[in-house]
Amino acid sequence: MKVESLKENVGALWDNLSEGWRSLTRFAAGALTRFKPGAQTQLPAKFEMDEDFFLPSRNWAVLGADLFEDEERLVVRLELPGLEKSDLRIEVHGDMLDISGEKRFERESTQGRWRVMQCAYGSFQRKVPLPVPVRADAARATYKNGVLRVELPKAAPGKPLPMTVPVE
C-alpha cells in the first residue's frame, strides 16, 4: 500500500515538474536575456562577495514584455528595472523591435560584503517580434518606473488579424 502511494506521489511530482518546465520554456523563450558585464558595469570583486557560485559572465534575467495591438498601432511594454533612459537604445529592423542597453551595478556607500547577487548587470539585447509592418519613423518611446513603453504606428492600419495555427 505504501509503495503504491509513493508511486502516485512521484508520478504527480513528475507531472507537475514537466508541466512547469513546458510553461517556463514557452514563457521565457523570448524573455530570457543574457547580460554581459563589461568595464562600465562596475561589479564587485570576488573578494567582496560571499556567494561562492556567482559567475558574473553568466548573468541571465527574464525581461518580461507585453505586446498590445489595436487598429492603429502596436504598443510594446518591457520591464527594465534599474536603468536610466540614457542607457537604452531602441531600433526597428524590419519585423523586429531591437532594445539594447546596459545596466550598471550601484555600490553601497559603506564597507561590507555582498551576501547574495541575483540581479543581472551588464549590456543586454532583447528582440521583440512585430506581427505587422510598422512606421518606425513615427515611433515614440517613454521610460517610467522601470517600464519602457514603445508605441509603433502600423504601416497599414486595420483590425488585428486572427491567427490560426494548423494542427499537424
mmCIF file of C-alpha atoms in Angstrom:
data_model
loop_
_atom_site.group_PDB
_atom_site.id
_atom_site.type_symbol
_atom_site.label_atom_id
_atom_site.label_comp_id
_atom_site.label_asym_id
_atom_site.label_seq_id
_atom_site.Cartn_x
_atom_site.Cartn_y
_atom_site.Cartn_z
ATOM 1 C CA MET A 1 0.000 0.000 0.000
ATOM 2 C CA LYS A 2 2.771 2.448 0.859
ATOM 3 C CA VAL A 3 4.661 1.652 -2.361
ATOM 4 C CA GLU A 4 1.575 2.457 -4.460
ATOM 5 C CA SER A 5 1.131 5.750 -2.625
ATOM 6 C CA LEU A 6 4.804 6.589 -3.193
ATOM 7 C CA LYS A 7 4.460 5.789 -6.914
ATOM 8 C CA GLU A 8 1.411 8.054 -7.184
ATOM 9 C CA ASN A 9 3.185 10.908 -5.402
ATOM 10 C CA VAL A 10 6.294 10.575 -7.570
ATOM 11 C CA GLY A 11 4.092 10.456 -10.673
ATOM 12 C CA ALA A 12 2.232 13.592 -9.597
ATOM 13 C CA LEU A 13 5.528 15.338 -8.843
ATOM 14 C CA TRP A 14 6.890 14.425 -12.274
ATOM 15 C CA ASP A 15 3.708 15.658 -13.992
ATOM 16 C CA ASN A 16 3.903 18.982 -12.124
ATOM 17 C CA LEU A 17 7.593 19.432 -12.907
ATOM 18 C CA SER A 18 7.177 18.629 -16.591
ATOM 19 C CA GLU A 19 4.166 20.949 -16.952
ATOM 20 C CA GLY A 20 6.044 23.702 -15.102
ATOM 21 C CA TRP A 21 9.061 23.239 -17.373
ATOM 22 C CA ARG A 22 6.892 23.397 -20.528
ATOM 23 C CA SER A 23 5.203 26.535 -19.227
ATOM 24 C CA LEU A 24 8.525 28.159 -18.329
ATOM 25 C CA THR A 25 10.081 27.423 -21.710
ATOM 26 C CA ARG A 26 7.022 28.806 -23.543
ATOM 27 C CA PHE A 27 7.017 31.955 -21.403
ATOM 28 C CA ALA A 28 10.740 32.540 -21.247
ATOM 29 C CA ALA A 29 11.634 31.587 -24.816
ATOM 30 C CA GLY A 30 11.840 35.233 -25.871
ATOM 31 C CA ALA A 31 12.112 36.859 -22.472
ATOM 32 C CA LEU A 32 15.266 35.152 -21.218
ATOM 33 C CA THR A 33 18.018 37.693 -21.833
ATOM 34 C CA ARG A 34 21.776 37.465 -21.342
ATOM 35 C CA PHE A 35 23.607 40.308 -19.642
ATOM 36 C CA LYS A 36 27.317 40.634 -20.473
ATOM 37 C CA PRO A 37 29.271 42.580 -17.834
ATOM 38 C CA GLY A 38 31.980 44.889 -19.117
ATOM 39 C CA ALA A 39 34.284 47.536 -17.688
ATOM 40 C CA GLN A 40 31.390 50.015 -17.346
ATOM 41 C CA THR A 41 29.296 47.562 -15.305
ATOM 42 C CA GLN A 42 31.411 48.015 -12.127
ATOM 43 C CA LEU A 43 30.548 44.689 -10.454
ATOM 44 C CA PRO A 44 32.135 43.962 -7.055
ATOM 45 C CA ALA A 45 35.377 41.983 -6.972
ATOM 46 C CA LYS A 46 35.317 38.314 -5.921
ATOM 47 C CA PHE A 47 36.879 39.148 -2.517
ATOM 48 C CA GLU A 48 33.878 41.435 -1.768
ATOM 49 C CA MET A 49 31.410 38.555 -2.097
ATOM 50 C CA ASP A 50 30.367 35.567 -0.002
ATOM 51 C CA GLU A 51 28.474 33.864 -2.829
ATOM 52 C CA ASP A 52 30.723 31.012 -3.998
ATOM 53 C CA PHE A 53 28.801 30.246 -7.173
ATOM 54 C CA PHE A 54 28.422 33.804 -8.519
ATOM 55 C CA LEU A 55 29.716 33.953 -12.082
ATOM 56 C CA PRO A 56 29.404 37.491 -13.473
ATOM 57 C CA SER A 57 29.891 36.218 -17.020
ATOM 58 C CA ARG A 58 26.723 34.099 -16.733
ATOM 59 C CA ASN A 59 24.105 36.695 -15.829
ATOM 60 C CA TRP A 60 20.647 35.932 -17.202
ATOM 61 C CA ALA A 61 17.343 37.636 -16.475
ATOM 62 C CA VAL A 62 13.766 37.475 -17.686
ATOM 63 C CA LEU A 63 12.829 40.804 -19.252
ATOM 64 C CA GLY A 64 9.063 40.480 -19.361
ATOM 65 C CA ALA A 65 7.259 42.140 -22.258
ATOM 66 C CA ASP A 66 3.677 42.834 -23.256
ATOM 67 C CA LEU A 67 2.625 43.446 -26.874
ATOM 68 C CA PHE A 68 -0.712 45.175 -27.459
ATOM 69 C CA GLU A 69 -2.318 45.747 -30.865
ATOM 70 C CA ASP A 70 -5.282 47.849 -31.904
ATOM 71 C CA GLU A 71 -6.399 49.160 -35.313
ATOM 72 C CA GLU A 72 -3.785 51.929 -35.454
ATOM 73 C CA ARG A 73 -0.698 50.772 -33.548
ATOM 74 C CA LEU A 74 1.384 48.245 -31.669
ATOM 75 C CA VAL A 75 2.419 49.003 -28.103
ATOM 76 C CA VAL A 76 5.329 47.146 -26.533
ATOM 77 C CA ARG A 77 5.884 47.367 -22.780
ATOM 78 C CA LEU A 78 9.154 45.936 -21.464
ATOM 79 C CA GLU A 79 10.154 45.685 -17.804
ATOM 80 C CA LEU A 80 13.676 47.105 -17.415
ATOM 81 C CA PRO A 81 14.217 47.983 -13.755
ATOM 82 C CA GLY A 82 17.365 49.734 -12.602
ATOM 83 C CA LEU A 83 18.292 51.566 -15.806
ATOM 84 C CA GLU A 84 18.493 55.180 -16.820
ATOM 85 C CA LYS A 85 16.697 56.101 -20.026
ATOM 86 C CA SER A 86 20.023 57.317 -21.409
ATOM 87 C CA ASP A 87 21.266 53.687 -21.127
ATOM 88 C CA LEU A 88 18.651 52.434 -23.641
ATOM 89 C CA ARG A 89 18.839 52.110 -27.431
ATOM 90 C CA ILE A 90 15.721 51.261 -29.445
ATOM 91 C CA GLU A 91 15.755 50.309 -33.123
ATOM 92 C CA VAL A 92 13.313 48.754 -35.576
ATOM 93 C CA HIS A 93 14.769 46.292 -38.077
ATOM 94 C CA GLY A 94 12.042 45.054 -40.407
ATOM 95 C CA ASP A 95 9.656 42.955 -38.322
ATOM 96 C CA MET A 96 11.776 43.132 -35.152
ATOM 97 C CA LEU A 97 11.966 45.671 -32.330
ATOM 98 C CA ASP A 98 15.540 45.638 -31.002
ATOM 99 C CA ILE A 99 16.052 47.016 -27.485
ATOM 100 C CA SER A 100 19.536 47.126 -26.016
ATOM 101 C CA GLY A 101 21.325 48.877 -23.201
ATOM 102 C CA GLU A 102 23.471 48.446 -20.147
ATOM 103 C CA LYS A 103 22.516 48.009 -16.511
ATOM 104 C CA ARG A 104 25.275 49.186 -14.204
ATOM 105 C CA PHE A 105 25.922 47.957 -10.693
ATOM 106 C CA GLU A 106 25.400 50.567 -7.934
ATOM 107 C CA ARG A 107 27.766 50.325 -4.988
ATOM 108 C CA GLU A 108 26.720 50.878 -1.387
ATOM 109 C CA SER A 109 28.356 53.821 0.349
ATOM 110 C CA THR A 110 29.601 51.795 3.335
ATOM 111 C CA GLN A 111 32.123 48.969 3.715
ATOM 112 C CA GLY A 112 30.762 45.431 3.743
ATOM 113 C CA ARG A 113 30.278 42.243 1.779
ATOM 114 C CA TRP A 114 27.721 41.080 -0.752
ATOM 115 C CA ARG A 115 25.888 38.003 0.545
ATOM 116 C CA VAL A 116 23.565 37.438 -2.440
ATOM 117 C CA MET A 117 23.775 38.704 -6.032
ATOM 118 C CA GLN A 118 20.725 37.674 -8.053
ATOM 119 C CA CYS A 119 20.257 40.735 -10.263
ATOM 120 C CA ALA A 120 21.752 40.768 -13.746
ATOM 121 C CA TYR A 121 24.163 43.528 -14.735
ATOM 122 C CA GLY A 122 25.910 44.414 -17.977
ATOM 123 C CA SER A 123 24.973 45.050 -21.578
ATOM 124 C CA PHE A 124 21.914 43.278 -22.987
ATOM 125 C CA GLN A 125 19.861 42.996 -26.146
ATOM 126 C CA ARG A 126 16.201 41.967 -26.327
ATOM 127 C CA LYS A 127 14.380 41.415 -29.603
ATOM 128 C CA VAL A 128 10.586 41.565 -29.783
ATOM 129 C CA PRO A 129 8.960 40.197 -32.979
ATOM 130 C CA LEU A 130 6.426 42.575 -34.528
ATOM 131 C CA PRO A 131 3.372 40.826 -36.059
ATOM 132 C CA VAL A 132 2.629 43.578 -38.634
ATOM 133 C CA PRO A 133 4.668 46.193 -40.536
ATOM 134 C CA VAL A 134 5.120 49.464 -38.630
ATOM 135 C CA ARG A 135 6.178 53.037 -39.376
ATOM 136 C CA ALA A 136 9.446 53.178 -37.459
ATOM 137 C CA ASP A 137 9.908 56.878 -38.297
ATOM 138 C CA ALA A 138 6.775 57.721 -36.245
ATOM 139 C CA ALA A 139 7.566 55.521 -33.219
ATOM 140 C CA ARG A 140 7.598 57.019 -29.728
ATOM 141 C CA ALA A 141 9.123 55.671 -26.526
ATOM 142 C CA THR A 142 8.804 56.562 -22.844
ATOM 143 C CA TYR A 143 10.522 55.099 -19.795
ATOM 144 C CA LYS A 144 8.856 55.450 -16.400
ATOM 145 C CA ASN A 145 9.134 53.453 -13.152
ATOM 146 C CA GLY A 146 11.335 50.807 -14.771
ATOM 147 C CA VAL A 147 8.962 50.144 -17.682
ATOM 148 C CA LEU A 148 9.835 51.019 -21.268
ATOM 149 C CA ARG A 149 6.801 51.718 -23.467
ATOM 150 C CA VAL A 150 7.263 51.848 -27.237
ATOM 151 C CA GLU A 151 4.340 52.880 -29.432
ATOM 152 C CA LEU A 152 4.659 51.906 -33.103
ATOM 153 C CA PRO A 153 2.053 53.142 -35.623
ATOM 154 C CA LYS A 154 1.014 50.471 -38.109
ATOM 155 C CA ALA A 155 2.139 50.898 -41.716
ATOM 156 C CA ALA A 156 -1.328 49.791 -42.887
ATOM 157 C CA PRO A 157 -3.947 50.458 -40.205
ATOM 158 C CA GLY A 158 -6.571 47.780 -39.740
ATOM 159 C CA LYS A 159 -8.061 45.387 -37.275
ATOM 160 C CA PRO A 160 -5.773 42.777 -35.787
ATOM 161 C CA LEU A 161 -5.929 39.647 -37.897
ATOM 162 C CA PRO A 162 -6.847 36.428 -36.163
ATOM 163 C CA MET A 163 -4.049 33.909 -36.282
ATOM 164 C CA THR A 164 -4.927 30.271 -36.901
ATOM 165 C CA VAL A 165 -2.332 27.612 -36.265
ATOM 166 C CA PRO A 166 -2.892 24.389 -38.182
ATOM 167 C CA VAL A 167 -2.673 21.120 -36.283
ATOM 168 C CA GLU A 168 -0.413 18.566 -37.975
#
